[in-house]
Amino acid sequence: MASISIPLPLRERAKSGLLGWLATVDHKKIGVMYMVMAFVFFVIAGLLALVIRLQLAAPNMQIVDPQTYNQLFTMHGTVMIFLFTIPMLVGGFGNYFLPLMIGARDVAFPRLNAFSFWISLGAGLVMFGGFLFGARSDASWTAYVPYSNKTFSPTIGMDIWLLGLILLGIGSTLGAVNFLVTLYTMRAPGMTAWRIPMFGWAMATTAVMVLLATPVLTAALLMLVADRNFNTQFFSANQSQLWQHMFWFYSHPAVYIMILPAMGIVSEVIPVFARKPLFGLRAVVISTALIGLLGFTTWVHHMFVSGVDPVIERFFMFTTMVIAVPTGVKMFNWLATLWGGSLNLKTPLLMCLGFLATFVIGGLSGVMMASIPIDQYVHNSYWVVAHFHYVLFGGSVFGIFAGLYYWVPKITGRMFDEKLGKLHFWLMLIGFNVTFFPMHHLGLAGMPRRIATYAAGRGWEAGNLIATIGAFLLALSVLVFILGVIKLRNGQPAGEDPWEGNTLEWSTTSPPPEYNFREIPVVESERPLFDARWRTSHLP
Amino acid sequence: MDSVTEQTPIGLRADTHAEANEPHMPAPSLSPLILAAGMTMAAFGIVLGPILIILGVVAFLIGLGTWLYDEIVNASAVADDSEPDDAHR
């Protein structure tokens, strides 16, 4: 059979070099580009956070003026959420590993996949370009109306921020379609629903959430663009709560969009490094789906001080508490998997343990805030900042690094320096807790979030200084990781399956060929690679 | 071993590649990049000025046109090269 070779010259030239990346439709290259893009934005947003922490290290600091401070935390939140966490977990890990784990040669729509990446990168570049060249939004990542309307945000920076998010939404939505169709139509023979890897289930749930939630945010963003530029009145003074509803209808599920893939990674890593099957696989799958479902029923807990009807508030208080149940099921299943296991305490597992320890603190403070009186007391205080960093850094970022340490040997064909990995883990764990734990106390002591500075004598000095020291420890931990990435060039060859993994990506070369598998594997259980090793060692 | 369709409760495709000796992958293409660049420029032209909108629309049309052209040519190549019993999905 003749090959499909249109256009032939580009195909030949696009096998390597810069053109190889610009024209690629290979899910693995696109995944790597997502990861690199996301990591660069992570470093940039981290640098913004360091300026924020320096400003707050002591009372009455004037490193930046209040307006610049507002711009910094707006961009920090926006970049960390939309340009780092979601692209890294969904675009990066999802693209690279979902097809490999289900035994497919690519995603269902490879060119659409490339388009999703390029439009995400374009949106990120323009948002950040606007920031660098003075067109800056300063209405926080929540962009509440009326802060974000033309009266209070008259500059073009707000419009650029809105348009950037709209474009990112297009990329996310198309990516979600691609993942769902890939999962539905391209699984290897024998991969029944219960044999789909947990990361696949997490990605499926995430994709459904993206598909249901993102259009609502996109609609809200378009309405705000129209309000600002064409004098419509969607979010006029007496309807500003509408923005909050539409924004949080996306942005609370977005928390689960950011955490479910990380949970999927943890569910893959722990069984491999505990040398046991995942405890209660079906319970973990069902709890993932329940989190996806319940994630759409909790958004009003962000609005307990916004004047919502008390009866409705009570409903959302209840649902917010209920969503802790499936999350708790997962925690117990992971612990039960570890229990009695033959633990291989390499960096990927350490990152998972960091995930469990820190995420549970964020989860518990979340359950506390589900209670309306407590929420009203700590609302918009540093307690909230502590809470969501324990969820999103303690959960998502530890999960991301667990995934990176686990899969970097597959991506690069080289082993990460284990000593540097462990140093990175301990610096990050300590730095993270030193940064964010004192913020609980600062919040309870009445320190509002988003303030550019504070007067002395309020009892906030020590906590802020400690948090700033922790932030620099965190920055140091990232430098150690970067050093480890640089040293990968001289790393030990990884081979196909350095961890004795369970899933199909470990059955092909490291890095995998363009077509992933010369022959599509046939799956007979939820741990096909374990089966293969068992057959090799037990059968004549 | 059970057949593929018996093992899969939620609509799995027939195994179209398992016996292929030479896996054929989709050709690389600059169309997605051009299309995305066009959309990005056009969107930001809304606030930054009409020249960007025009450039963006032009890039968008080029990206869309080359994408469609590739799809049409690919589809004809597949139709020409396929064996009669190779039809699937």
Coordinates of N, CA and C in Angstrom, one line a residue, chain A residues 242-357:
Chain A
L242 N -24.3 38.2 38.6 CA -24.4 37.3 37.4 C -23.0 36.9 37.0
W243 N -22.0 37.8 37.0 CA -20.6 37.5 36.6 C -20.1 36.4 37.6
Q244 N -20.4 36.6 38.9 CA -19.8 35.7 39.9 C -20.4 34.3 39.6
H245 N -21.7 34.2 39.4 CA -22.3 32.9 39.1 C -21.6 32.2 37.9
M246 N -21.5 33.0 36.8 CA -21.0 32.4 35.6 C -19.5 32.1 35.7
F247 N -18.7 33.0 36.4 CA -17.3 32.8 36.6 C -17.1 31.5 37.4
W248 N -17.8 31.4 38.6 CA -17.5 30.3 39.4 C -18.2 29.0 38.9
F249 N -19.2 29.1 38.1 CA -19.7 27.8 37.5 C -18.6 27.1 36.7
Y250 N -17.7 27.9 36.1 CA -16.5 27.3 35.5 C -15.4 27.1 36.5
S251 N -15.1 28.1 37.3 CA -13.9 28.2 38.0 C -13.9 27.2 39.2
H252 N -15.0 26.9 39.8 CA -14.9 25.8 40.8 C -14.7 24.4 40.2
P253 N -15.5 24.1 39.1 CA -15.1 22.8 38.4 C -13.6 22.9 38.0
A254 N -13.1 24.1 37.7 CA -11.7 24.2 37.2 C -10.7 23.7 38.3
V255 N -11.1 23.8 39.6 CA -10.3 23.2 40.6 C -10.1 21.7 40.4
Y256 N -11.2 21.1 40.0 CA -11.2 19.6 39.8 C -10.5 19.3 38.5
I257 N -10.7 20.2 37.5 CA -9.9 20.1 36.3 C -8.4 20.1 36.6
M258 N -8.0 20.8 37.6 CA -6.6 20.9 37.9 C -6.2 19.8 38.9
I259 N -7.1 19.2 39.6 CA -6.7 18.2 40.5 C -6.9 16.7 40.1
L260 N -8.0 16.5 39.3 CA -8.3 15.1 38.9 C -7.1 14.5 38.1
P261 N -6.5 15.2 37.1 CA -5.4 14.5 36.4 C -4.2 14.2 37.4
A262 N -4.0 15.2 38.3 CA -3.0 14.9 39.3 C -3.3 13.6 40.1
M263 N -4.6 13.5 40.5 CA -5.0 12.3 41.2 C -4.8 11.1 40.3
G264 N -5.1 11.2 39.0 CA -4.8 10.1 38.1 C -3.4 9.7 38.1
I265 N -2.5 10.7 38.1 CA -1.1 10.4 38.1 C -0.7 9.6 39.4
V266 N -1.2 10.2 40.5 CA -0.9 9.5 41.8 C -1.4 8.1 41.8
S267 N -2.6 7.9 41.2 CA -3.2 6.5 41.2 C -2.4 5.6 40.3
E268 N -1.6 6.2 39.4 CA -0.7 5.3 38.6 C 0.6 5.1 39.3
V269 N 1.1 6.1 40.0 CA 2.5 6.0 40.5 C 2.5 5.1 41.8
I270 N 1.5 5.3 42.7 CA 1.6 4.6 44.0 C 1.6 3.0 43.8
P271 N 0.7 2.5 42.9 CA 0.7 1.0 42.8 C 2.1 0.5 42.3
V272 N 2.7 1.3 41.4 CA 4.0 0.8 40.8 C 5.1 0.8 41.9
F273 N 5.1 1.8 42.7 CA 6.2 2.0 43.7 C 5.8 1.3 45.0
A274 N 4.5 0.8 45.2 CA 4.2 0.0 46.3 C 4.2 -1.5 46.0
R275 N 4.4 -1.8 44.7 CA 4.4 -3.1 44.2 C 3.1 -3.8 44.5
K276 N 2.0 -3.1 44.4 CA 0.7 -3.7 44.7 C -0.3 -3.2 43.7
P277 N -1.4 -3.9 43.4 CA -2.4 -3.3 42.5 C -3.1 -2.2 43.3
L278 N -3.7 -1.2 42.6 CA -4.4 -0.1 43.2 C -5.6 -0.7 44.0
F279 N -5.7 -0.4 45.3 CA -6.7 -0.9 46.2 C -8.1 -0.2 45.7
G280 N -9.1 -1.1 45.5 CA -10.4 -0.6 45.2 C -10.5 0.2 43.9
L281 N -10.0 -0.4 42.8 CA -9.9 0.3 41.6 C -11.3 0.9 41.2
R282 N -12.3 0.1 41.3 CA -13.7 0.6 40.9 C -14.1 1.7 41.8
A283 N -13.8 1.6 43.1 CA -14.2 2.7 44.0 C -13.5 4.0 43.6
V284 N -12.2 3.9 43.2 CA -11.5 5.1 42.8 C -12.1 5.6 41.5
V285 N -12.4 4.8 40.6 CA -13.1 5.2 39.3 C -14.4 5.9 39.6
I286 N -15.2 5.3 40.4 CA -16.5 5.9 40.7 C -16.4 7.2 41.5
S287 N -15.4 7.2 42.4 CA -15.2 8.5 43.1 C -14.7 9.6 42.2
T288 N -13.9 9.2 41.2 CA -13.5 10.2 40.2 C -14.7 10.8 39.5
A289 N -15.6 9.9 39.1 CA -16.8 10.4 38.3 C -17.7 11.2 39.3
L290 N -17.8 10.8 40.5 CA -18.6 11.6 41.5 C -18.0 13.0 41.7
I291 N -16.7 13.0 41.8 CA -16.1 14.4 42.0 C -16.4 15.2 40.8
G292 N -16.4 14.6 39.6 CA -16.7 15.4 38.4 C -18.2 15.9 38.4
L293 N -19.1 15.0 38.9 CA -20.5 15.4 39.0 C -20.7 16.4 40.0
L294 N -20.3 16.2 41.3 CA -20.5 17.1 42.4 C -19.8 18.4 42.2
G295 N -18.7 18.4 41.4 CA -17.9 19.6 41.2 C -18.8 20.7 40.6
F296 N -19.9 20.3 39.9 CA -20.8 21.3 39.3 C -21.8 21.8 40.3
T297 N -21.8 21.3 41.5 CA -22.9 21.7 42.4 C -22.4 22.5 43.6
T298 N -21.2 23.0 43.5 CA -20.6 23.7 44.7 C -20.2 25.1 44.5
W299 N -20.4 25.7 43.3 CA -19.8 27.0 43.0 C -20.2 28.1 43.9
V300 N -21.4 28.1 44.5 CA -21.9 29.2 45.2 C -21.2 29.3 46.6
H301 N -20.4 28.3 47.0 CA -19.7 28.5 48.2 C -18.6 29.6 48.1
H302 N -18.3 30.0 46.9 CA -17.4 31.2 46.7 C -18.2 32.5 46.9
M303 N -19.5 32.4 47.1 CA -20.3 33.6 47.1 C -21.1 33.8 48.4
F304 N -20.6 33.2 49.5 CA -21.4 33.2 50.7 C -21.5 34.6 51.3
V305 N -20.7 35.5 50.9 CA -20.8 36.9 51.4 C -21.3 37.8 50.3
S306 N -21.9 37.2 49.2 CA -22.3 38.0 48.1 C -23.8 38.3 48.1
G307 N -24.5 37.9 49.1 CA -25.9 38.2 49.2 C -26.8 37.2 48.5
V308 N -26.3 35.9 48.5 CA -27.2 34.9 47.9 C -28.2 34.5 48.9
D309 N -29.4 34.0 48.5 CA -30.5 33.6 49.4 C -30.0 32.5 50.4
P310 N -30.2 32.7 51.7 CA -29.7 31.8 52.7 C -30.1 30.3 52.4
V311 N -31.3 30.1 51.9 CA -31.7 28.7 51.6 C -30.7 28.1 50.6
I312 N -30.5 28.8 49.5 CA -29.5 28.4 48.5 C -28.1 28.2 49.1
E313 N -27.7 29.1 49.9 CA -26.4 29.0 50.5 C -26.3 27.6 51.3
R314 N -27.4 27.3 52.0 CA -27.3 26.0 52.8 C -27.2 24.8 51.9
F315 N -27.9 24.9 50.7 CA -27.7 23.8 49.8 C -26.3 23.6 49.3
F316 N -25.7 24.8 49.0 CA -24.3 24.7 48.5 C -23.3 24.4 49.7
M317 N -23.6 24.7 50.9 CA -22.8 24.3 52.0 C -22.8 22.7 52.1
F318 N -24.0 22.2 51.9 CA -24.2 20.7 52.0 C -23.4 20.0 50.9
T319 N -23.6 20.5 49.7 CA -22.9 19.9 48.5 C -21.4 20.0 48.7
T320 N -20.9 21.1 49.2 CA -19.5 21.3 49.4 C -18.9 20.3 50.4
M321 N -19.7 20.1 51.4 CA -19.2 19.1 52.4 C -19.3 17.7 51.8
V322 N -20.3 17.4 51.0 CA -20.5 16.1 50.4 C -19.4 15.7 49.5
I323 N -18.8 16.7 48.7 CA -17.8 16.4 47.7 C -16.5 15.9 48.4
A324 N -16.4 16.2 49.7 CA -15.2 15.6 50.4 C -15.3 14.1 50.5
V325 N -16.5 13.5 50.4 CA -16.6 12.1 50.6 C -15.9 11.3 49.5
P326 N -16.2 11.5 48.2 CA -15.4 10.8 47.2 C -13.9 11.1 47.2
T327 N -13.6 12.3 47.6 CA -12.2 12.7 47.7 C -11.6 11.8 48.9
G328 N -12.3 11.7 50.0 CA -11.8 10.9 51.1 C -11.7 9.4 50.7
V329 N -12.6 8.9 49.9 CA -12.5 7.5 49.4 C -11.2 7.3 48.7
K330 N -10.8 8.3 47.8 CA -9.6 8.2 47.1 C -8.4 8.1 48.1
M331 N -8.4 9.0 49.1 CA -7.3 9.1 50.0 C -7.2 7.7 50.7
F332 N -8.3 7.1 51.2 CA -8.2 5.9 51.9 C -7.7 4.8 50.9
N333 N -8.1 4.8 49.7 CA -7.7 3.8 48.7 C -6.2 3.9 48.5
W334 N -5.7 5.1 48.4 CA -4.2 5.3 48.2 C -3.5 4.8 49.4
L335 N -4.0 5.1 50.6 CA -3.3 4.7 51.8 C -3.4 3.2 51.9
A336 N -4.5 2.6 51.5 CA -4.6 1.1 51.6 C -3.7 0.5 50.5
T337 N -3.5 1.1 49.4 CA -2.5 0.6 48.4 C -1.1 0.6 49.0
L338 N -0.8 1.7 49.7 CA 0.6 1.8 50.3 C 0.7 0.8 51.5
W339 N -0.4 0.5 52.2 CA -0.3 -0.3 53.4 C 0.2 -1.7 53.0
G340 N 1.2 -2.1 53.7 CA 1.7 -3.5 53.5 C 2.5 -3.6 52.1
G341 N 2.6 -2.5 51.4 CA 3.3 -2.6 50.1 C 4.8 -2.7 50.3
S342 N 5.5 -3.1 49.3 CA 7.0 -3.1 49.3 C 7.5 -1.8 48.7
L343 N 7.5 -0.8 49.6 CA 7.7 0.6 49.1 C 9.0 0.8 48.5
N344 N 9.0 1.4 47.3 CA 10.3 1.8 46.6 C 10.3 3.3 46.7
L345 N 11.0 3.8 47.7 CA 10.9 5.2 48.0 C 11.8 6.1 47.0
K346 N 11.5 6.0 45.8 CA 12.1 6.9 44.8 C 11.3 8.2 44.7
T347 N 11.9 9.1 44.0 CA 11.3 10.5 43.9 C 9.8 10.5 43.5
P348 N 9.4 9.7 42.5 CA 8.0 9.8 42.1 C 7.1 9.4 43.3
L349 N 7.5 8.4 44.1 CA 6.6 8.1 45.2 C 6.7 9.1 46.3
L350 N 7.9 9.7 46.5 CA 8.0 10.8 47.5 C 7.1 11.9 47.1
M351 N 7.0 12.3 45.9 CA 6.1 13.4 45.4 C 4.7 13.0 45.7
C352 N 4.3 11.7 45.5 CA 3.0 11.3 45.8 C 2.7 11.4 47.3
L353 N 3.6 11.0 48.1 CA 3.4 11.1 49.6 C 3.3 12.6 50.0
G354 N 4.1 13.5 49.3 CA 3.9 14.9 49.5 C 2.5 15.4 49.1
F355 N 2.0 14.8 48.0 CA 0.7 15.1 47.6 C -0.3 14.8 48.6
L356 N -0.2 13.5 49.1 CA -1.2 13.0 50.1 C -1.2 13.9 51.4
A357 N 0.0 14.2 51.9 CA 0.1 14.9 53.1 C -0.4 16.4 53.0

